[in-house]
Short mmCIF file of C-alpha atoms and ligand atoms in Angstrom, two decimals:
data_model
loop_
_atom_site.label_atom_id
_atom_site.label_comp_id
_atom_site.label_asym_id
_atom_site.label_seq_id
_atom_site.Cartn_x
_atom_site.Cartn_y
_atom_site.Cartn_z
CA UNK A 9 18.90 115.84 57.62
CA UNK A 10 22.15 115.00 59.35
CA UNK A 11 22.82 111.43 59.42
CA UNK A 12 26.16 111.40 61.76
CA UNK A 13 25.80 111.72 65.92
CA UNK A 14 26.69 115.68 67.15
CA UNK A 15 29.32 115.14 70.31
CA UNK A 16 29.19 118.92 70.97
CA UNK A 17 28.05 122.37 69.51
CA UNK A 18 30.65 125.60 70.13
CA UNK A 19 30.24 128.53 68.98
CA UNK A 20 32.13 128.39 66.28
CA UNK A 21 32.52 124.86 65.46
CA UNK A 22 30.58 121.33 65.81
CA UNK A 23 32.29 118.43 66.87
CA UNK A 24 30.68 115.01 64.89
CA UNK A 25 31.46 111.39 65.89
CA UNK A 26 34.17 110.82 63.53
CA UNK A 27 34.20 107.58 61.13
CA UNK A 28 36.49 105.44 63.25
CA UNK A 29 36.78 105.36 66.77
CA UNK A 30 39.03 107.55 68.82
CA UNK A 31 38.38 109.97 65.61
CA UNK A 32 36.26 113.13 65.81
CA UNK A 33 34.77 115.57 62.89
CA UNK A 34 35.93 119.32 63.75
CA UNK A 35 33.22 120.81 61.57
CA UNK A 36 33.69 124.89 60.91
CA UNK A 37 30.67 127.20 61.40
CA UNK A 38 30.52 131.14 59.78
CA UNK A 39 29.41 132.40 62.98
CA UNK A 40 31.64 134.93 64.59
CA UNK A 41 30.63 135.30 68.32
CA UNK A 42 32.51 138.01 70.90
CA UNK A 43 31.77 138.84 74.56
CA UNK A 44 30.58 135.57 75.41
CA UNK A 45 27.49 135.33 72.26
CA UNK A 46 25.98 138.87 73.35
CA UNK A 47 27.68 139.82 69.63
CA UNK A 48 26.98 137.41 67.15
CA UNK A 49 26.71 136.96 63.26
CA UNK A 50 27.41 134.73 60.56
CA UNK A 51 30.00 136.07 58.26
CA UNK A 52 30.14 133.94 55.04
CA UNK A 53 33.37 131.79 53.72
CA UNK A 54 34.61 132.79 57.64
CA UNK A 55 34.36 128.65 58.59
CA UNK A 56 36.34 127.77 55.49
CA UNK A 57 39.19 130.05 56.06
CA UNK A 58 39.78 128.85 59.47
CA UNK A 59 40.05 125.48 58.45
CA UNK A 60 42.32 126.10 55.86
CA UNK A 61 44.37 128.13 58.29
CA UNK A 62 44.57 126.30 61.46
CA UNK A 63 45.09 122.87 59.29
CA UNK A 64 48.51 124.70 58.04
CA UNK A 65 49.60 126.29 61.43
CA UNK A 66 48.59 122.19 62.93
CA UNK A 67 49.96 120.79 60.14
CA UNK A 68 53.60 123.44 60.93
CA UNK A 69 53.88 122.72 64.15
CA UNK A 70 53.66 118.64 63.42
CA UNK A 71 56.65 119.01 61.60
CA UNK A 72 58.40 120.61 64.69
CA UNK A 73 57.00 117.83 66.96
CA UNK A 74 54.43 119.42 68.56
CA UNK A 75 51.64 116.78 69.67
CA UNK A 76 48.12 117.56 68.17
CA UNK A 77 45.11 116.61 67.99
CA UNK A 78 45.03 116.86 64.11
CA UNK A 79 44.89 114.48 61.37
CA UNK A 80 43.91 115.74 58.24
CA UNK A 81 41.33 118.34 56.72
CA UNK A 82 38.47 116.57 55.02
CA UNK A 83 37.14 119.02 52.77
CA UNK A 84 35.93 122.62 52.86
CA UNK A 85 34.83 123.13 56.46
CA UNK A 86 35.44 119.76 58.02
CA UNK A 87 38.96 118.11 59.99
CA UNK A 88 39.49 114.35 60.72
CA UNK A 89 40.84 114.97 64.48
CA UNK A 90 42.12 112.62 67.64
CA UNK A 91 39.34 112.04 69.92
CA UNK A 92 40.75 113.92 73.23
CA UNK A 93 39.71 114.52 76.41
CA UNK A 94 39.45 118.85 76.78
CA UNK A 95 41.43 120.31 79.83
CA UNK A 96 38.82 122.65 80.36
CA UNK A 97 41.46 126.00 80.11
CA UNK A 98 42.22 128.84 77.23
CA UNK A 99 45.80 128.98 77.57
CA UNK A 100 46.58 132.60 76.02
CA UNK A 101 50.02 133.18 74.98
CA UNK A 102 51.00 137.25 74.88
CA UNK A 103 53.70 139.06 73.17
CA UNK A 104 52.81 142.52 73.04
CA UNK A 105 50.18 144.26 74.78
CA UNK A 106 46.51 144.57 73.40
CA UNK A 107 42.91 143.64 74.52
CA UNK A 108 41.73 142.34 77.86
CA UNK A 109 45.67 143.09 79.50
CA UNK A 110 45.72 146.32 77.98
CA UNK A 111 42.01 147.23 79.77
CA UNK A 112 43.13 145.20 83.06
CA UNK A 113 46.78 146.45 83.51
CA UNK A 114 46.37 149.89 81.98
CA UNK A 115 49.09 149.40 78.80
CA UNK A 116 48.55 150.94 76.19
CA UNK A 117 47.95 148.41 73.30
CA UNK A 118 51.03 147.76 70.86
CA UNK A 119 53.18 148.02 73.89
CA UNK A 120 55.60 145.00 73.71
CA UNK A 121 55.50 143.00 76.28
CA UNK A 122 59.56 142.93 78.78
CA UNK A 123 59.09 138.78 78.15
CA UNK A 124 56.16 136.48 76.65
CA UNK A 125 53.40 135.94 79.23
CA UNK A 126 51.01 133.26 79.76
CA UNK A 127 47.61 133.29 81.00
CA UNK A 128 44.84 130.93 81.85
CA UNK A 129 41.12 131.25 81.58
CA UNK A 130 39.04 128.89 83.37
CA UNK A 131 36.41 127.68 80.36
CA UNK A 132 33.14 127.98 81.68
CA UNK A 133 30.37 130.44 79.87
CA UNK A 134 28.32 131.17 82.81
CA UNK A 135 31.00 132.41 84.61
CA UNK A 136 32.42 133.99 80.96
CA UNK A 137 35.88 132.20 81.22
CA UNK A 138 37.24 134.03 84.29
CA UNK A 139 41.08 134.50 84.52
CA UNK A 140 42.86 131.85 86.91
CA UNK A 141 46.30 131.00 88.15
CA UNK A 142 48.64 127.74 87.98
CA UNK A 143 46.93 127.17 92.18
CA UNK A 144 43.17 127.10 90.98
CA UNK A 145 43.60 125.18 88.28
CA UNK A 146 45.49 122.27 90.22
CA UNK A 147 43.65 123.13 93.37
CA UNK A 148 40.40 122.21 91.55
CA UNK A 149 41.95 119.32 89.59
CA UNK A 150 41.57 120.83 86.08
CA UNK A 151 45.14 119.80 85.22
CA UNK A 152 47.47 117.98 87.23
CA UNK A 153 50.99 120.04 88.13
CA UNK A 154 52.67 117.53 85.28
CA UNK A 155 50.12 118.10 82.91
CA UNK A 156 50.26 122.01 83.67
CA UNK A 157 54.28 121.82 83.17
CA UNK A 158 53.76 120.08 79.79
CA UNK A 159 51.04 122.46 78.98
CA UNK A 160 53.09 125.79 79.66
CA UNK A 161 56.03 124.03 77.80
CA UNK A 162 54.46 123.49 74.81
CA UNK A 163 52.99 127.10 74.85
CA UNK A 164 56.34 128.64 75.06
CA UNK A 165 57.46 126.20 71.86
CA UNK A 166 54.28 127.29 70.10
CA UNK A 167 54.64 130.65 70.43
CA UNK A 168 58.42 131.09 69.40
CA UNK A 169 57.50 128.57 66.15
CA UNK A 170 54.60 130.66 65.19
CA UNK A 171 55.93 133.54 65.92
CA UNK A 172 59.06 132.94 63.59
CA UNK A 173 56.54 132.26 60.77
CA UNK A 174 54.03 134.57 60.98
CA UNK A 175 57.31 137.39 61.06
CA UNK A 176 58.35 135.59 57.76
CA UNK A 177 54.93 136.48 56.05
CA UNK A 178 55.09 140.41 57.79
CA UNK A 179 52.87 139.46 60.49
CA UNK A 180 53.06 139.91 64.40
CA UNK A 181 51.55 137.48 66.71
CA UNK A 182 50.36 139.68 69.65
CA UNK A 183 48.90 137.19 71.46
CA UNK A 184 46.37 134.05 70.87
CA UNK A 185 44.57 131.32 72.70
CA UNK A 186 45.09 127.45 72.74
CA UNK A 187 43.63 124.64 74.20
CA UNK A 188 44.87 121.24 75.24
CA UNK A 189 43.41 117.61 75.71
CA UNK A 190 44.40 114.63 77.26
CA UNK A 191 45.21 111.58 74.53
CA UNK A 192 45.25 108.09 75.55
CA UNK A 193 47.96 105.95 73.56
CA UNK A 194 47.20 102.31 75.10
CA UNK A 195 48.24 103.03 78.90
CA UNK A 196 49.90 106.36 78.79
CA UNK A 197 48.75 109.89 78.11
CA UNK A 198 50.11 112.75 76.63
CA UNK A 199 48.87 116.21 76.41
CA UNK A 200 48.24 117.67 73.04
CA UNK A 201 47.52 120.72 71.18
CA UNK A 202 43.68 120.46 70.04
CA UNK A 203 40.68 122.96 68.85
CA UNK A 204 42.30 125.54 66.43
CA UNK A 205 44.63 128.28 65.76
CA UNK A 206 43.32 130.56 63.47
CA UNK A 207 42.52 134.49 63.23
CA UNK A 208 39.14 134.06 65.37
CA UNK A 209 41.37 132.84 68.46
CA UNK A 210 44.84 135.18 67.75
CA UNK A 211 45.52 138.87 67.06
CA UNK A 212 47.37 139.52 63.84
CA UNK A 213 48.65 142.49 62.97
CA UNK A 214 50.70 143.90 59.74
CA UNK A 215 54.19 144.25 60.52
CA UNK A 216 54.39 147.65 58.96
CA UNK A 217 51.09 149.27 59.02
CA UNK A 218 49.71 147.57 62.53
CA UNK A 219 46.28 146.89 60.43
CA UNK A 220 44.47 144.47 62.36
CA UNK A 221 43.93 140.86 60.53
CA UNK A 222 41.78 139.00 63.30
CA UNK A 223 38.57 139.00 64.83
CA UNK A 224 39.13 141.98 66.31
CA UNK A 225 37.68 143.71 63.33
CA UNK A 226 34.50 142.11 64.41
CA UNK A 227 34.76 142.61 67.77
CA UNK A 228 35.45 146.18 67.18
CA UNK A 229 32.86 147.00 64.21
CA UNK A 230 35.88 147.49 61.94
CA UNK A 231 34.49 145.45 58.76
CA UNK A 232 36.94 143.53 55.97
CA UNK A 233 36.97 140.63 58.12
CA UNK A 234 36.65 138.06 55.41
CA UNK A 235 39.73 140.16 53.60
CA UNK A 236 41.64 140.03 56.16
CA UNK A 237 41.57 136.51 56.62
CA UNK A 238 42.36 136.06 53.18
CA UNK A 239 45.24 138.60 53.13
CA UNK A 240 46.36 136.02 56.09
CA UNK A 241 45.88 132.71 54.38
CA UNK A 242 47.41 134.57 51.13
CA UNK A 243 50.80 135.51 52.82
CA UNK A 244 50.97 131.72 54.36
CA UNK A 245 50.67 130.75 51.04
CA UNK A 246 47.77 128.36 51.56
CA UNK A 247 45.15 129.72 49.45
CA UNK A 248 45.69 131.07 46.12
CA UNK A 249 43.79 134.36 45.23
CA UNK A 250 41.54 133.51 43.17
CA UNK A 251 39.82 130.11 45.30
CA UNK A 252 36.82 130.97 46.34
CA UNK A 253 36.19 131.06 49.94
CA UNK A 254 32.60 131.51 50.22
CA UNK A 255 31.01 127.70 48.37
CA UNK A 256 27.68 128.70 49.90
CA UNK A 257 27.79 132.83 48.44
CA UNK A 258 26.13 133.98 46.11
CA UNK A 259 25.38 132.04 42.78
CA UNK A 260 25.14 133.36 39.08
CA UNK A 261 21.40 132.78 38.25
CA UNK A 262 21.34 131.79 34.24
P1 LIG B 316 41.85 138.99 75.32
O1 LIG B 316 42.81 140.11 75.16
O2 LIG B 316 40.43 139.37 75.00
O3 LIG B 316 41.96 138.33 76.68
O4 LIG B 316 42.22 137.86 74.24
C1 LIG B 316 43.50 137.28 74.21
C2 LIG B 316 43.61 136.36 73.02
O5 LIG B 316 42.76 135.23 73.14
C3 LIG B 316 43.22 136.99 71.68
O6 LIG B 316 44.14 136.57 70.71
C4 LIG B 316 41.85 136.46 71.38
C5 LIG B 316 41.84 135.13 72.08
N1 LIG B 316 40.53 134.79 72.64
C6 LIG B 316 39.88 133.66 72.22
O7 LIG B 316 40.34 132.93 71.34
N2 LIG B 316 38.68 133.35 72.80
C7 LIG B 316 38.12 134.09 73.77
O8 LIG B 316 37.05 133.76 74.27
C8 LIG B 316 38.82 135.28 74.20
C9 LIG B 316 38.23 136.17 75.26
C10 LIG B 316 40.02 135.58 73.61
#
């Protein structure tokens, strides 16, 4: 039985009331969804290594004075987080070429890209998050123009801070995929970094040997996802090899 109040249900995470107000639960799920939930499974210890890893890259970019959502990680699977209100966008950040811009634009993936690009994606499952520009999403009131200028600029810092540290762990950050909320301090508001950054919402690749260590190896059939997350939370240094990343796997039966 589960005591506390579900606000929402992704597909990857719940969000619970939290245990003061303004505070929110970011509980993660093992389920690994692609193409909107037509692919899904659960892939054990997957939850607990995006937790681990998106409360560093948060907990990173703090220290560079990047707003977030985040407070602190609670335990295993579960975040203490600001209660905001979602601007309903994926803001994807690109470096070199791969995935959906390789298919649209005809690059051939691993290109890199003449100058970072940014992209929007209108959040909305039935219509599976289509792609829209700066003019729809003020048009339509899903961010105002000030809110969309803070929102680009804190991409742009994002991605040359993470960028800089995944490099220093032998890493390239092809692209990934943020989202922002609105947070209310007494009268004035301020856009923040919120949801996650983790493997599941970023492509990762091996500096030297281009091996893929992101959800792509789900996406794609490729297997070792659960390695390659660890490989990932390994070279950040924020889980040592031998923790064990699966607390509901398999027991030892005496
Ligand atoms: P794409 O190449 O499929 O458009 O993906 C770009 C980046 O955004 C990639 O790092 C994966 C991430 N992403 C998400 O986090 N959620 C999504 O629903 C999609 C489609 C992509």
């Amino acid at each position: 039985m589960n005591r506390r109040h579900r606000i929402y249900e992704g597909k990857a995470k719940i969000l619970y009331e939290g245990p003061e107000p303004g505070t929110y639960i970011q509980f993660f799920k093992d389920d690994a969804t692609a193409f909107n939930a037509k692919k899904h499974e659960v892939i054990d210890g997957k939850g607990v290594l995006n937790n681990r890893i998106s409360e560093y890259i948060f907990t990173q970019l703090a220290r560079i004075g990047i707003p977030t959502h985040f407070i602190k990680r609670v335990n295993m699977r579960e975040q203490l987080i600001k209660a905001v209100d979602m601007v309903p966008l994926e803001v994807v950040v690109r470096n070199i070429a791969a995935g959906s811009l390789s298919k649209r634009l005809g690059i051939e993936e691993g290109t890199p890209l003449p100058q970072s690009i940014i992209e929007f994606y209108y959040k909305k499952d039935k219509l599976d998050d289509p792609m829209v520009s700066e003019e729809h999403i003020t048009a339509f009131g899903w961010a105002t123009p000030a809110e969309l200028e803070d929102i680009m600029q804190l991409s742009i810092r994002i991605n040359d801070f993470l960028t800089g540290l995944f490099v220093g762990v032998g890493i390239e950050l092809v692209d990934f995929k943020m989202e922002f909320g609105r947070l209310w301090e007494g009268d004035v508001m301020h856009i923040v970094l919120a949801d996650e950054i983790s493997p599941d919402s970023s492509r990762l690749w091996d500096i030297n040997t281009k091996e893929k260590m992101d959800k792509d190896r789900f996406r794609r059939d490729m297997g070792g996802l659960i390695e390659a997350y660890q490989e990932v939370a390994k070279r950040l240094g924020i889980m040592n090899e031998n923790e064990q990343p699966r607390p509901n796997g398999p027991v030892l039966v005496k």
